[in-house]
Coordinates of C-alpha atoms in Angstrom, one line a residue:
Chain A
M1 CA -20.8 97.7 121.6
G2 CA -20.6 97.8 125.4
V3 CA -24.3 98.2 125.7
S4 CA -25.2 95.1 123.7
D5 CA -22.6 92.9 125.5
G6 CA -23.8 94.3 128.8
L7 CA -27.4 93.6 128.0
T8 CA -26.6 90.1 126.6
V9 CA -24.1 88.5 128.9
P10 CA -25.6 89.3 132.4
F11 CA -29.0 88.5 130.9
A12 CA -27.9 85.2 129.6
L13 CA -26.1 84.4 132.8
A14 CA -29.1 85.2 134.9
A15 CA -31.4 83.2 132.7
G16 CA -29.0 80.3 132.8
L17 CA -28.9 80.3 136.6
S18 CA -32.6 80.7 136.9
G19 CA -32.9 77.6 134.7
A20 CA -30.6 75.8 137.1
S21 CA -33.2 76.7 139.8
A22 CA -31.0 79.1 141.8
P23 CA -32.8 81.6 144.0
S24 CA -33.2 85.2 142.8
S25 CA -30.7 86.5 145.4
L26 CA -28.0 84.3 144.0
V27 CA -28.8 85.1 140.4
L28 CA -28.6 88.7 141.4
T29 CA -25.2 88.2 143.1
A30 CA -23.8 86.4 140.1
G31 CA -25.2 89.0 137.7
L32 CA -23.9 92.0 139.5
A33 CA -20.5 90.4 140.1
E34 CA -20.4 89.7 136.3
V35 CA -21.4 93.3 135.5
A36 CA -18.6 94.7 137.8
A37 CA -16.0 92.3 136.4
G38 CA -17.1 92.9 132.8
A39 CA -17.2 96.6 133.0
I40 CA -13.7 96.8 134.5
S41 CA -12.2 94.1 132.2
M42 CA -13.6 95.7 129.1
G43 CA -13.1 99.3 130.1
L44 CA -9.5 98.9 131.1
G45 CA -8.9 96.5 128.3
G46 CA -10.2 99.1 125.9
Y47 CA -8.0 101.7 127.5
L48 CA -4.9 99.5 127.1
A49 CA -5.8 98.8 123.5
T50 CA -6.0 102.5 122.7
Q51 CA -2.8 103.2 124.5
S52 CA -1.0 100.4 122.7
E53 CA -2.2 101.8 119.4
A54 CA -0.8 105.2 120.3
D55 CA 2.5 103.6 121.2
H56 CA 2.5 101.8 117.9
Y57 CA 2.0 105.1 116.1
K58 CA 4.8 106.7 118.0
R59 CA 7.2 103.8 117.3
E60 CA 6.4 103.8 113.6
M61 CA 6.7 107.5 113.4
K62 CA 10.2 107.4 114.9
R63 CA 11.2 104.6 112.5
E64 CA 9.9 106.5 109.5
Q65 CA 11.6 109.7 110.7
E66 CA 14.9 107.9 110.9
E67 CA 14.4 106.4 107.5
I68 CA 13.7 109.8 106.0
I69 CA 17.1 110.9 107.4
T70 CA 19.2 107.9 106.7
V71 CA 17.7 106.5 103.5
P72 CA 15.9 109.4 101.9
D73 CA 16.2 107.9 98.4
T74 CA 14.4 104.7 99.4
E75 CA 11.7 106.7 101.1
A76 CA 11.3 108.9 98.1
A77 CA 11.0 105.8 95.9
E78 CA 8.2 104.6 98.2
I79 CA 6.2 107.7 97.4
G80 CA 6.6 106.8 93.8
E81 CA 5.3 103.2 94.5
I82 CA 2.3 104.6 96.3
M83 CA 1.5 107.0 93.4
S84 CA 2.0 104.4 90.7
Q85 CA -0.6 102.1 92.4
Y86 CA -3.1 104.7 91.2
G87 CA -1.9 104.5 87.6
L88 CA 0.2 107.7 87.8
E89 CA 3.4 108.0 85.8
P90 CA 6.8 109.1 87.1
H91 CA 6.7 112.4 85.2
V92 CA 3.3 113.1 87.0
Y93 CA 4.3 112.4 90.5
G94 CA 8.0 113.4 90.3
P95 CA 7.2 117.0 91.4
V96 CA 5.2 115.7 94.3
I97 CA 8.3 113.7 95.5
D98 CA 10.5 116.8 95.1
G99 CA 7.9 118.9 97.0
L100 CA 7.8 116.5 99.9
R101 CA 11.6 116.2 100.1
R102 CA 11.8 119.9 100.6
N103 CA 9.5 119.7 103.6
P104 CA 10.5 116.8 105.9
Q105 CA 7.7 117.3 108.4
A106 CA 5.0 117.1 105.7
W107 CA 6.9 114.2 104.1
L108 CA 6.7 112.3 107.5
D109 CA 3.0 113.0 107.8
F110 CA 2.5 111.9 104.2
M111 CA 4.3 108.6 104.8
M112 CA 2.4 107.9 108.1
R113 CA -0.9 108.4 106.4
F114 CA -0.4 107.1 102.9
E115 CA 2.3 104.4 103.2
L116 CA 1.3 103.1 106.7
G117 CA -2.3 104.1 106.7
L118 CA -2.1 105.2 110.3
E119 CA -4.2 108.0 111.8
K120 CA -2.7 110.3 114.4
P121 CA -4.2 109.0 117.7
D122 CA -6.2 111.3 119.9
P123 CA -4.7 111.2 123.5
K124 CA -8.1 112.0 125.1
R125 CA -9.7 109.2 123.3
A126 CA -8.2 106.4 125.4
L127 CA -9.7 107.5 128.7
Q128 CA -13.0 108.5 127.1
S129 CA -13.4 105.2 125.3
A130 CA -12.5 103.2 128.5
F131 CA -15.1 105.2 130.4
T132 CA -17.8 104.8 127.7
I133 CA -17.3 101.1 127.4
A134 CA -17.4 100.5 131.2
L135 CA -20.5 102.7 131.7
S136 CA -22.3 101.2 128.7
Y137 CA -21.6 97.7 130.2
V138 CA -23.0 98.8 133.6
I139 CA -26.1 100.4 132.1
G140 CA -26.7 97.5 129.8
G141 CA -26.1 95.0 132.6
L142 CA -28.5 96.5 135.0
V143 CA -31.5 96.2 132.7
P144 CA -31.8 92.4 132.7
L145 CA -31.0 92.2 136.4
L146 CA -33.6 94.7 137.7
P147 CA -36.5 92.2 137.8
Y148 CA -34.4 89.9 140.0
M149 CA -34.2 92.7 142.6
F150 CA -37.9 92.9 142.9
I151 CA -39.2 89.4 142.2
S152 CA -37.9 86.8 144.7
T153 CA -38.8 83.7 142.6
A154 CA -36.0 83.5 140.0
Q155 CA -38.2 81.7 137.4
N156 CA -40.8 84.5 137.6
A157 CA -38.1 87.2 137.6
M158 CA -36.7 85.5 134.5
L159 CA -39.9 86.0 132.5
T160 CA -39.9 89.7 133.2
S161 CA -36.2 89.9 132.5
V162 CA -36.7 88.2 129.1
G163 CA -39.4 90.7 128.2
V164 CA -37.5 93.8 129.4
T165 CA -34.2 92.7 127.9
L166 CA -35.7 91.7 124.5
A167 CA -37.3 95.2 124.3
A168 CA -34.0 96.8 125.3
L169 CA -32.0 94.8 122.7
L170 CA -34.5 95.6 119.9
F171 CA -34.5 99.3 120.9
F172 CA -30.7 99.5 121.2
G173 CA -30.2 97.5 118.0
Y174 CA -32.5 100.0 116.2
I175 CA -30.6 103.0 117.6
K176 CA -27.2 101.4 116.7
G177 CA -28.5 100.8 113.2
R178 CA -29.6 104.4 112.8
F179 CA -26.4 105.7 114.2
T180 CA -24.0 103.5 112.0
G181 CA -26.1 104.1 108.9
N182 CA -27.2 100.5 108.6
R183 CA -30.8 99.4 108.2
P184 CA -32.2 100.0 111.8
F185 CA -34.8 97.1 111.7
I186 CA -32.3 94.5 110.6
S187 CA -29.9 95.8 113.2
A188 CA -32.6 95.5 115.9
V189 CA -33.4 91.9 114.9
Q190 CA -29.8 90.9 114.7
T191 CA -29.0 92.3 118.2
A192 CA -32.0 90.5 119.7
I193 CA -31.0 87.2 118.0
I194 CA -27.5 87.4 119.4
G195 CA -29.1 87.9 122.9
A196 CA -31.4 85.0 122.4
L197 CA -28.7 82.7 121.2
A198 CA -26.3 83.6 124.0
S199 CA -29.0 83.0 126.6
A200 CA -30.0 79.8 125.1
A201 CA -26.4 78.7 125.3
A202 CA -26.0 79.8 128.9
Y203 CA -29.3 78.2 129.8
G204 CA -28.4 74.9 128.2
M205 CA -24.9 75.0 129.7
A206 CA -26.3 75.7 133.2
K207 CA -28.9 72.8 132.8
A208 CA -26.1 70.5 131.6
V209 CA -23.8 71.3 134.5
Q210 CA -26.6 70.9 137.0
A211 CA -27.6 67.5 135.5
R212 CA -24.2 65.9 136.1
Chain B
M1 CA -8.4 90.6 123.5
G2 CA -10.8 87.7 123.7
V3 CA -8.4 85.7 125.8
S4 CA -7.8 88.3 128.4
D5 CA -11.6 89.1 128.8
G6 CA -12.2 85.3 128.8
L7 CA -9.6 84.8 131.6
T8 CA -10.7 87.8 133.6
V9 CA -14.5 87.9 133.6
P10 CA -15.3 84.2 134.4
F11 CA -12.4 84.2 136.9
A12 CA -13.7 87.3 138.6
L13 CA -17.3 85.9 138.6
A14 CA -16.1 82.6 140.1
A15 CA -14.1 84.4 142.8
G16 CA -17.0 86.7 143.6
L17 CA -19.4 83.8 144.0
S18 CA -16.9 81.8 146.1
G19 CA -16.6 84.9 148.3
A20 CA -20.4 84.8 148.7
S21 CA -19.9 81.2 149.9
A22 CA -21.7 79.5 147.0
P23 CA -20.8 75.8 146.5
S24 CA -18.3 74.8 143.8
S25 CA -21.0 73.2 141.6
L26 CA -22.9 76.5 141.5
V27 CA -19.8 78.5 140.8
L28 CA -19.0 76.2 138.0
T29 CA -22.6 76.5 136.6
A30 CA -22.4 80.2 136.7
G31 CA -18.9 80.3 135.2
L32 CA -19.6 78.0 132.3
A33 CA -22.9 79.7 131.6
E34 CA -21.0 83.0 131.5
V35 CA -18.4 81.6 129.1
A36 CA -21.0 80.3 126.8
A37 CA -22.9 83.6 126.8
G38 CA -19.7 85.7 126.5
A39 CA -18.3 83.7 123.6
I40 CA -21.5 83.9 121.6
S41 CA -22.2 87.6 122.4
M42 CA -18.7 88.7 121.6
G43 CA -18.1 86.4 118.7
L44 CA -21.4 87.3 116.9
G45 CA -21.0 90.9 118.0
G46 CA -17.6 91.0 116.4
Y47 CA -19.0 89.4 113.3
L48 CA -21.8 92.0 113.0
A49 CA -19.3 94.8 113.6
T50 CA -17.0 93.7 110.8
Q51 CA -20.0 93.2 108.5
S52 CA -21.2 96.7 109.3
E53 CA -17.8 98.1 108.5
A54 CA -17.9 96.4 105.1
D55 CA -21.4 97.8 104.5
H56 CA -20.1 101.2 105.5
Y57 CA -17.3 100.9 103.0
K58 CA -19.7 99.8 100.2
R59 CA -22.0 102.7 100.9
E60 CA -19.2 105.3 101.0
M61 CA -17.8 103.9 97.8
K62 CA -21.1 104.2 96.0
R63 CA -21.5 107.8 97.2
E64 CA -18.0 108.7 96.1
Q65 CA -18.5 107.0 92.7
E66 CA -21.6 109.0 92.1
E67 CA -19.8 112.2 93.1
I68 CA -17.0 111.5 90.7
I69 CA -19.6 111.3 87.9
T70 CA -22.0 114.1 89.0
V71 CA -19.6 116.7 90.5
P72 CA -16.1 115.8 89.1
D73 CA -14.8 119.3 89.6
T74 CA -15.6 119.3 93.3
E75 CA -14.0 115.9 93.7
A76 CA -10.9 117.0 91.8
A77 CA -10.7 120.1 94.1
E78 CA -10.7 117.7 97.0
I79 CA -7.6 116.0 95.7
G80 CA -6.0 119.4 95.7
E81 CA -7.1 120.0 99.3
I82 CA -5.5 116.7 100.4
M83 CA -2.3 117.5 98.6
S84 CA -2.0 121.0 100.0
Q85 CA -2.3 119.6 103.5
Y86 CA 1.2 118.4 102.9
G87 CA 2.5 121.8 101.8
L88 CA 2.3 121.0 98.1
E89 CA 1.6 123.8 95.6
P90 CA -1.1 123.6 92.9
H91 CA 1.5 123.5 90.1
V92 CA 3.0 120.4 91.8
Y93 CA -0.2 118.4 92.3
G94 CA -2.0 119.6 89.2
P95 CA -0.7 116.8 87.0
V96 CA -1.7 114.3 89.7
I97 CA -5.3 115.6 89.5
D98 CA -5.3 115.3 85.7
G99 CA -3.8 111.8 85.9
L100 CA -6.5 110.6 88.3
R101 CA -9.3 112.2 86.2
R102 CA -8.2 110.2 83.2
N103 CA -8.6 107.0 85.2
P104 CA -11.9 107.0 87.2
Q105 CA -11.3 103.6 88.9
A106 CA -7.9 104.7 90.3
W107 CA -9.5 108.1 91.2
L108 CA -12.2 106.3 93.2
D109 CA -9.6 104.1 94.9
F110 CA -7.5 107.2 95.7
M111 CA -10.4 109.0 97.2
M112 CA -11.5 106.0 99.4
R113 CA -8.0 105.7 100.8
F114 CA -6.8 109.3 101.0
E115 CA -9.9 111.3 101.5
L116 CA -11.9 108.9 103.6
G117 CA -9.1 106.9 105.0
L118 CA -11.0 103.6 104.5
E119 CA -9.3 100.3 103.8
K120 CA -10.9 97.8 101.5
P121 CA -12.5 95.3 103.9
D122 CA -11.6 91.6 103.6
P123 CA -14.8 89.5 103.3
K124 CA -13.2 86.5 104.9
R125 CA -12.1 88.5 108.0
A126 CA -15.6 88.8 109.5
L127 CA -16.2 85.1 110.0
Q128 CA -12.6 84.5 111.0
S129 CA -12.6 87.2 113.6
A130 CA -15.9 86.0 115.0
F131 CA -14.5 82.5 115.4
T132 CA -11.2 83.7 116.9
I133 CA -12.9 85.9 119.5
A134 CA -15.4 83.2 120.5
L135 CA -12.7 80.5 120.7
S136 CA -10.3 82.8 122.7
Y137 CA -13.1 83.5 125.1
V138 CA -13.8 79.8 125.7
I139 CA -10.1 78.9 126.1
G140 CA -9.5 81.9 128.4
G141 CA -12.7 81.1 130.4
L142 CA -11.9 77.4 131.0
V143 CA -8.6 78.2 132.7
P144 CA -10.0 79.8 135.9
L145 CA -12.9 77.4 136.0
L146 CA -10.9 74.1 135.8
P147 CA -10.1 74.1 139.6
Y148 CA -13.8 74.3 140.4
M149 CA -14.3 71.0 138.5
F150 CA -11.9 69.1 140.7
I151 CA -12.1 70.8 144.1
S152 CA -15.5 70.6 145.6
T153 CA -15.0 73.3 148.3
A154 CA -15.3 76.6 146.4
Q155 CA -13.0 78.5 148.8
N156 CA -10.2 76.0 148.2
A157 CA -10.9 75.9 144.5
M158 CA -10.7 79.7 144.4
L159 CA -7.1 79.7 145.7
T160 CA -6.0 77.3 143.0
S161 CA -8.0 79.4 140.5
V162 CA -6.3 82.6 141.6
G163 CA -2.9 81.0 141.1
V164 CA -3.6 79.4 137.7
T165 CA -5.3 82.5 136.4
L166 CA -2.7 84.9 137.6
A167 CA 0.0 82.8 135.8
A168 CA -2.2 82.6 132.7
L169 CA -2.8 86.4 132.7
L170 CA 1.0 87.1 133.1
F171 CA 1.9 84.7 130.4
F172 CA -0.8 85.9 128.0
G173 CA 0.0 89.6 128.7
Y174 CA 3.7 88.8 128.0
I175 CA 2.8 87.1 124.7
K176 CA 0.5 90.0 123.7
G177 CA 3.2 92.5 124.5
R178 CA 5.7 90.6 122.3
F179 CA 3.1 90.3 119.5
T180 CA 2.0 93.9 119.4
G181 CA 5.6 95.2 119.8
N182 CA 5.0 96.7 123.3
R183 CA 7.2 96.0 126.2
P184 CA 6.2 92.4 127.2
F185 CA 6.8 92.7 130.9
I186 CA 4.8 95.8 131.3
S187 CA 2.0 94.2 129.2
A188 CA 2.1 91.1 131.5
V189 CA 1.8 93.2 134.6
Q190 CA -1.0 95.4 133.1
T191 CA -3.0 92.4 132.1
A192 CA -2.7 90.8 135.5
I193 CA -3.6 94.1 137.2
I194 CA -6.8 94.3 135.2
G195 CA -7.7 90.7 136.2
A196 CA -7.0 91.5 139.9
L197 CA -9.1 94.7 139.8
A198 CA -12.0 93.0 138.0
S199 CA -12.1 90.2 140.5
A200 CA -11.8 92.5 143.5
A201 CA -14.8 94.4 142.1
A202 CA -16.7 91.2 141.5
Y203 CA -15.8 89.8 144.9
G204 CA -16.8 93.1 146.6
M205 CA -20.0 93.3 144.7
A206 CA -21.0 89.7 145.5
K207 CA -20.2 90.3 149.2
A208 CA -22.2 93.4 149.2
V209 CA -25.2 91.8 147.6
Q210 CA -25.1 88.8 150.0
A211 CA -24.9 91.1 153.0
R212 CA -28.2 92.9 152.2

């Protein structure tokens, strides 16, 4: 996800500015500033989101734990409700309720997973995911900006950037499709189309602002 | 999430470009181009991600359904494995297995939820979440850019932008904290800090590129 946003947004911004006849050096300044800001905002934002999920889990677990102690019959009845959603009769799930009541820790785990549908969060995941998002954004963002480093006329750099980025979007979309088990070719085309639409919008926006 | 990225990235980009002594009109061009590109990239990216989750669910359900038909004993044993994770004995969960085997649809639902931990995706959610992300990014992005529309010296506009955006980040962080059940003041401060770090990075990056 970081890679495709990183490819798309700096690319679209650079294309938009080139369309507004800004020099390569300024396009590069804006592009690299965007990459730095985007990587930090999304990386740290992702970190906070994972942290906040972990806090949510802890809070819900505490609440559930208290309920098991203070209103065990209500909680036991909730097991029954869950089971009867699957067409099971009380005489079938009764022993399950009794079994869980004898083992409060398992009962708590059961409620977290089956009543609330919450997975135990992995503490290492927060930092890891923050780092992955930020790094992906940087790597993705550098691809469309490279041509502006070497070609001083922004309009010419833009053509190279379009080619390089389109290839990268198709390649990355294909990989993403393979990895998530979706049809790789469709995923490649979709990713490239988003990139094209975003840059068309940025280009049009830049032209419109300059024309005022 | 869209709002805080929308507030942070265009704000940081505008601050960075102002630091590189670009005129207000160019800062605005870059900022609005970024907002257009970001809204489309993140909105459509979000749409595709939700779609791809829904496809994943359908594929897993098909696989599970086939397994229930072709290897019912293996699948039934998996119910036992899930139950024994919660300290339940075979004589306790045996009737549950039998009950589910008599009702293949409930059995399938049970496996999707309890073996794979997958929730039934809501088809309306994909479009809705795409639209929400894009709109949030636009609204968030316009806040830091407004001062550049009215104040022609970018450096002066930047000061106003810093004030407005900081207030917006604190306010939005507070609201987000309340909404997600986390401590609102901490959430406000965290959101503002991410904004500050991202703009410092963008500012430093822009200065560094200009200094070459």
